[in-house]
CSV table of C-alpha atoms in Angstrom, one decimal:
chain,number,residue,atom,x,y,z
A,18,GLY,CA,-5.3,-3.8,9.8
A,19,GLU,CA,-8.3,-5.3,11.3
A,20,ASP,CA,-8.9,-7.3,8.2
A,21,VAL,CA,-5.5,-8.9,8.0
A,22,GLU,CA,-3.8,-10.7,10.9
A,23,GLN,CA,-0.2,-11.8,11.4
A,24,SER,CA,1.9,-13.0,14.2
A,25,LEU,CA,4.1,-10.2,15.5
A,26,PHE,CA,7.5,-11.8,16.0
A,27,LEU,CA,9.6,-14.6,14.5
A,28,SER,CA,13.2,-15.5,15.5
A,29,VAL,CA,15.1,-17.8,13.2
A,30,ARG,CA,18.7,-19.1,13.0
A,31,GLU,CA,20.7,-18.1,10.0
A,32,GLY,CA,20.5,-20.8,7.2
A,33,ASP,CA,17.1,-22.1,8.5
A,34,SER,CA,13.8,-21.5,6.8
A,35,SER,CA,11.4,-18.8,8.0
A,36,VAL,CA,7.7,-19.1,7.6
A,37,ILE,CA,5.4,-16.1,8.2
A,38,ASN,CA,1.7,-16.6,8.3
A,39,CYS,CA,-1.2,-14.3,7.6
A,40,THR,CA,-5.0,-14.6,7.6
A,41,TYR,CA,-7.2,-12.2,5.7
A,42,THR,CA,-10.9,-11.5,5.3
A,43,ASP,CA,-11.5,-10.0,1.8
A,44,SER,CA,-12.0,-12.9,-0.5
A,45,SER,CA,-12.6,-10.6,-3.5
A,46,SER,CA,-8.9,-9.5,-3.7
A,47,THR,CA,-7.4,-10.3,-7.0
A,48,TYR,CA,-3.9,-10.2,-5.7
A,49,LEU,CA,-2.3,-10.7,-2.3
A,50,TYR,CA,1.0,-9.2,-1.4
A,51,TRP,CA,4.1,-9.5,0.8
A,52,TYR,CA,6.0,-6.4,1.6
A,53,LYS,CA,9.3,-6.0,3.5
A,54,GLN,CA,10.3,-3.0,5.6
A,55,GLU,CA,13.8,-2.5,6.8
A,56,PRO,CA,14.6,0.0,9.6
A,57,GLY,CA,14.1,3.6,8.6
A,58,ALA,CA,12.9,2.7,5.1
A,59,GLY,CA,9.7,2.4,3.2
A,60,LEU,CA,7.9,-0.7,2.2
A,61,GLN,CA,9.3,-2.8,-0.6
A,62,LEU,CA,7.2,-5.2,-2.6
A,63,LEU,CA,8.7,-8.6,-2.2
A,64,THR,CA,6.3,-10.8,-4.0
A,65,TYR,CA,2.6,-11.2,-4.8
A,66,ILE,CA,0.3,-14.0,-5.7
A,67,PHE,CA,-2.8,-14.1,-8.0
A,68,SER,CA,-5.8,-15.2,-6.0
A,69,ASN,CA,-6.5,-18.2,-8.2
A,70,MET,CA,-3.0,-19.7,-7.6
A,71,ASP,CA,-2.0,-22.0,-4.7
A,72,MET,CA,1.7,-21.4,-4.8
A,73,LYS,CA,4.3,-19.1,-6.2
A,74,GLN,CA,8.0,-19.5,-6.0
A,75,ASP,CA,10.5,-16.8,-6.6
A,76,GLN,CA,14.1,-17.7,-5.8
A,77,ARG,CA,14.3,-18.1,-2.0
A,78,LEU,CA,10.7,-17.0,-1.5
A,79,THR,CA,7.7,-19.3,-1.6
A,80,VAL,CA,4.1,-18.0,-1.2
A,81,LEU,CA,1.3,-20.4,-0.4
A,82,LEU,CA,-2.3,-19.4,-0.6
A,83,ASN,CA,-5.2,-21.4,0.9
A,84,LYS,CA,-8.2,-19.5,-0.4
A,85,LYS,CA,-10.7,-21.6,1.4
A,86,ASP,CA,-9.2,-20.8,4.8
A,87,LYS,CA,-8.1,-17.3,3.7
A,88,HIS,CA,-4.6,-18.1,4.7
A,89,LEU,CA,-1.4,-16.8,3.1
A,90,SER,CA,2.1,-17.7,4.0
A,91,LEU,CA,5.6,-16.6,3.0
A,92,ARG,CA,8.5,-19.0,3.3
A,93,ILE,CA,12.1,-17.7,3.1
A,94,ALA,CA,14.6,-20.5,2.4
A,95,ASP,CA,18.2,-20.2,3.8
A,96,THR,CA,17.4,-17.1,5.8
A,97,GLN,CA,20.2,-14.6,5.9
A,98,THR,CA,21.0,-11.7,8.2
A,99,GLY,CA,19.8,-9.3,5.5
A,100,ASP,CA,16.4,-10.8,5.8
A,101,SER,CA,15.9,-9.3,9.2
A,102,ALA,CA,13.1,-6.8,8.7
A,103,ILE,CA,9.3,-6.4,9.2
A,104,TYR,CA,7.2,-8.4,6.8
A,105,PHE,CA,3.7,-7.2,5.9
A,106,CYS,CA,0.9,-9.2,4.4
A,107,ALA,CA,-1.5,-7.0,2.3
A,108,GLU,CA,-4.8,-7.5,0.5
A,109,GLY,CA,-7.3,-5.3,-1.2
A,110,GLU,CA,-8.4,-3.8,-4.5
A,111,ASP,CA,-8.8,0.0,-4.5
A,112,LYS,CA,-6.9,0.2,-1.2
A,113,LEU,CA,-4.5,-2.2,0.4
A,114,SER,CA,-5.1,-3.3,4.0
A,115,PHE,CA,-2.0,-4.4,5.8
A,116,GLY,CA,-1.4,-6.7,8.6
A,117,ALA,CA,0.4,-5.4,11.7
A,118,GLY,CA,3.7,-6.8,10.4
A,119,THR,CA,5.9,-9.7,11.6
A,120,THR,CA,9.3,-8.7,12.9
A,121,VAL,CA,11.8,-11.3,11.7
A,122,THR,CA,15.1,-11.5,13.6
A,123,VAL,CA,17.8,-13.6,12.2
A,124,ARG,CA,20.4,-14.9,14.7
A,125,ALA,CA,23.8,-16.2,14.0
B,11,ASP,CA,15.9,8.5,-10.1
B,12,THR,CA,13.8,7.8,-7.0
B,13,ALA,CA,10.4,6.4,-8.0
B,14,VAL,CA,8.4,7.9,-5.2
B,15,SER,CA,10.1,10.7,-3.3
B,16,GLN,CA,8.8,12.4,-0.2
B,17,THR,CA,10.0,15.6,1.5
B,18,PRO,CA,11.0,16.2,4.1
B,19,LYS,CA,12.4,12.9,5.5
B,20,TYR,CA,12.2,14.3,9.1
B,21,LEU,CA,10.0,16.9,10.5
B,22,VAL,CA,10.0,18.1,14.2
B,23,THR,CA,7.5,20.8,15.1
B,24,GLN,CA,5.6,22.2,18.0
B,25,MET,CA,2.0,21.6,18.8
B,26,GLY,CA,-0.4,23.9,17.1
B,27,ASN,CA,1.8,24.5,14.0
B,28,ASP,CA,0.8,23.9,10.4
B,29,LYS,CA,3.0,21.8,8.2
B,30,SER,CA,3.1,20.2,4.7
B,31,ILE,CA,4.6,17.0,3.3
B,32,LYS,CA,5.2,16.7,-0.4
B,33,CYS,CA,5.2,13.6,-2.6
B,34,GLU,CA,6.1,13.0,-6.2
B,35,GLN,CA,6.2,9.9,-8.3
B,36,ASN,CA,7.9,9.5,-11.7
B,37,LEU,CA,6.4,6.0,-12.5
B,38,GLY,CA,3.5,7.3,-14.6
B,39,HIS,CA,1.1,5.8,-12.1
B,40,ASP,CA,-2.5,7.1,-12.0
B,41,THR,CA,-3.2,6.6,-8.3
B,42,MET,CA,-1.5,8.0,-5.2
B,43,TYR,CA,-2.0,7.4,-1.5
B,44,TRP,CA,-1.1,8.6,2.0
B,45,TYR,CA,-0.6,6.0,4.7
B,46,LYS,CA,0.1,6.6,8.4
B,47,GLN,CA,2.3,4.2,10.3
B,48,ASP,CA,2.1,4.5,14.1
B,49,SER,CA,4.7,3.6,16.7
B,50,LYS,CA,3.5,-0.1,16.6
B,51,LYS,CA,4.2,-0.2,12.9
B,52,PHE,CA,0.5,-0.4,12.1
B,53,LEU,CA,-0.2,1.0,8.6
B,54,LYS,CA,-3.5,2.7,7.9
B,55,ILE,CA,-4.7,4.4,4.7
B,56,MET,CA,-5.7,8.0,5.0
B,57,PHE,CA,-6.3,9.2,1.4
B,58,SER,CA,-6.2,8.1,-2.2
B,59,TYR,CA,-6.3,10.1,-5.4
B,60,ASN,CA,-6.8,8.8,-8.9
B,61,ASN,CA,-6.0,11.2,-11.7
B,62,LYS,CA,-6.2,14.1,-9.3
B,63,GLU,CA,-9.6,13.0,-8.0
B,64,LEU,CA,-10.1,12.1,-4.3
B,65,ILE,CA,-11.4,8.5,-4.2
B,66,ILE,CA,-10.6,7.4,-0.7
B,67,ASN,CA,-11.0,9.5,2.4
B,68,GLU,CA,-10.8,7.4,5.5
B,69,THR,CA,-11.9,8.7,8.9
B,70,VAL,CA,-9.2,11.3,9.3
B,71,PRO,CA,-9.5,14.6,11.2
B,72,ASN,CA,-10.4,17.6,9.1
B,73,ARG,CA,-7.0,19.1,10.1
B,74,PHE,CA,-5.5,16.8,7.4
B,75,SER,CA,-6.0,18.0,3.8
B,76,PRO,CA,-4.5,16.3,0.8
B,77,LYS,CA,-4.0,18.1,-2.5
B,78,SER,CA,-3.1,16.7,-5.8
B,79,PRO,CA,-2.1,19.4,-8.4
B,80,ASP,CA,-1.5,16.7,-11.0
B,81,LYS,CA,-1.3,12.9,-11.1
B,82,ALA,CA,2.4,12.8,-10.3
B,83,HIS,CA,2.1,14.8,-7.1
B,84,LEU,CA,0.2,14.4,-3.8
B,85,ASN,CA,0.8,16.7,-0.9
B,86,LEU,CA,-0.5,16.5,2.7
B,87,HIS,CA,-1.1,19.6,4.7
B,88,ILE,CA,-1.8,19.3,8.4
B,89,ASN,CA,-3.2,22.1,10.5
B,90,SER,CA,-3.0,22.6,14.2
B,91,LEU,CA,-0.7,19.7,14.8
B,92,GLU,CA,-1.3,17.6,17.9
B,93,LEU,CA,1.0,15.2,19.8
B,94,GLY,CA,-1.0,12.2,18.5
B,95,ASP,CA,-0.1,13.2,14.9
B,96,SER,CA,3.5,12.0,15.5
B,97,ALA,CA,4.0,9.0,13.2
B,98,VAL,CA,5.7,8.1,9.9
B,99,TYR,CA,3.7,9.1,6.9
B,100,PHE,CA,4.2,7.2,3.7
B,101,CYS,CA,3.2,8.2,0.2
B,102,ALA,CA,2.6,5.4,-2.3
B,103,SER,CA,1.5,5.1,-5.9
B,104,SER,CA,0.1,2.4,-8.1
B,105,SER,CA,-1.4,1.8,-11.5
B,106,ARG,CA,-5.1,0.7,-11.6
B,107,THR,CA,-4.4,-1.3,-14.8
B,108,ALA,CA,-1.4,-3.1,-13.4
B,109,ARG,CA,-2.5,-4.2,-9.9
B,110,ASN,CA,0.0,-7.1,-9.9
B,111,TYR,CA,2.8,-4.7,-9.3
B,112,GLY,CA,1.3,-3.6,-6.0
B,113,TYR,CA,2.1,-0.2,-4.6
B,114,THR,CA,5.4,1.6,-4.7
B,115,PHE,CA,6.2,3.4,-1.4
B,116,GLY,CA,8.3,6.4,-0.6
B,117,SER,CA,10.8,6.2,2.2
B,118,GLY,CA,8.5,8.0,4.6
B,119,THR,CA,8.4,11.3,6.5
B,120,ARG,CA,8.9,10.9,10.3
B,121,LEU,CA,6.8,13.6,11.9
B,122,THR,CA,7.5,14.4,15.6
B,123,VAL,CA,5.2,16.8,17.3
B,124,VAL,CA,6.6,18.2,20.6
């Protein structure tokens, strides 16, 4: 979406950490989201963060939010081959606007 | 027990035909959506219904007409199909009172117009 920007590709070695970055424009969003799309599948909600939080950790996933800079990031620790997918950042209230998606490729 | 189910999963049709895609959710959500994902994976909202009422209607050609017979169903009818309509169409649902759960998406309908 034109309101949400992400880098398009990320290649990471198995076992390393992945960091996917996103910038957004709508500061009124109550929640910001990360979705994962595997080939041929729909989007799966990975995690979300409330807009008044700086950080949220959920097992291998860490979300960082810099509200001043409108910057959101997703860190995946100990990246596995099953983490290969497209990751979408999303924001919005009545409708979600998605970034173009970051294709993460995990190499052995 | 699929939460959001779409049919068909694949649809190949000729230009000029009319086709429909159906969507059903069993999550008790009050809002449903249609998104279009193009070949570059870019997702764009087309329509949204809340309790059978159309609340979002983005700039979409009139050939696309959504219909929501009840809050668990949202169908998409497309008239006079064009080559540019080829895409993956995703249905999604959400609850307005539980935004922190985001949207639940169906697995998509891949439409190919030849």
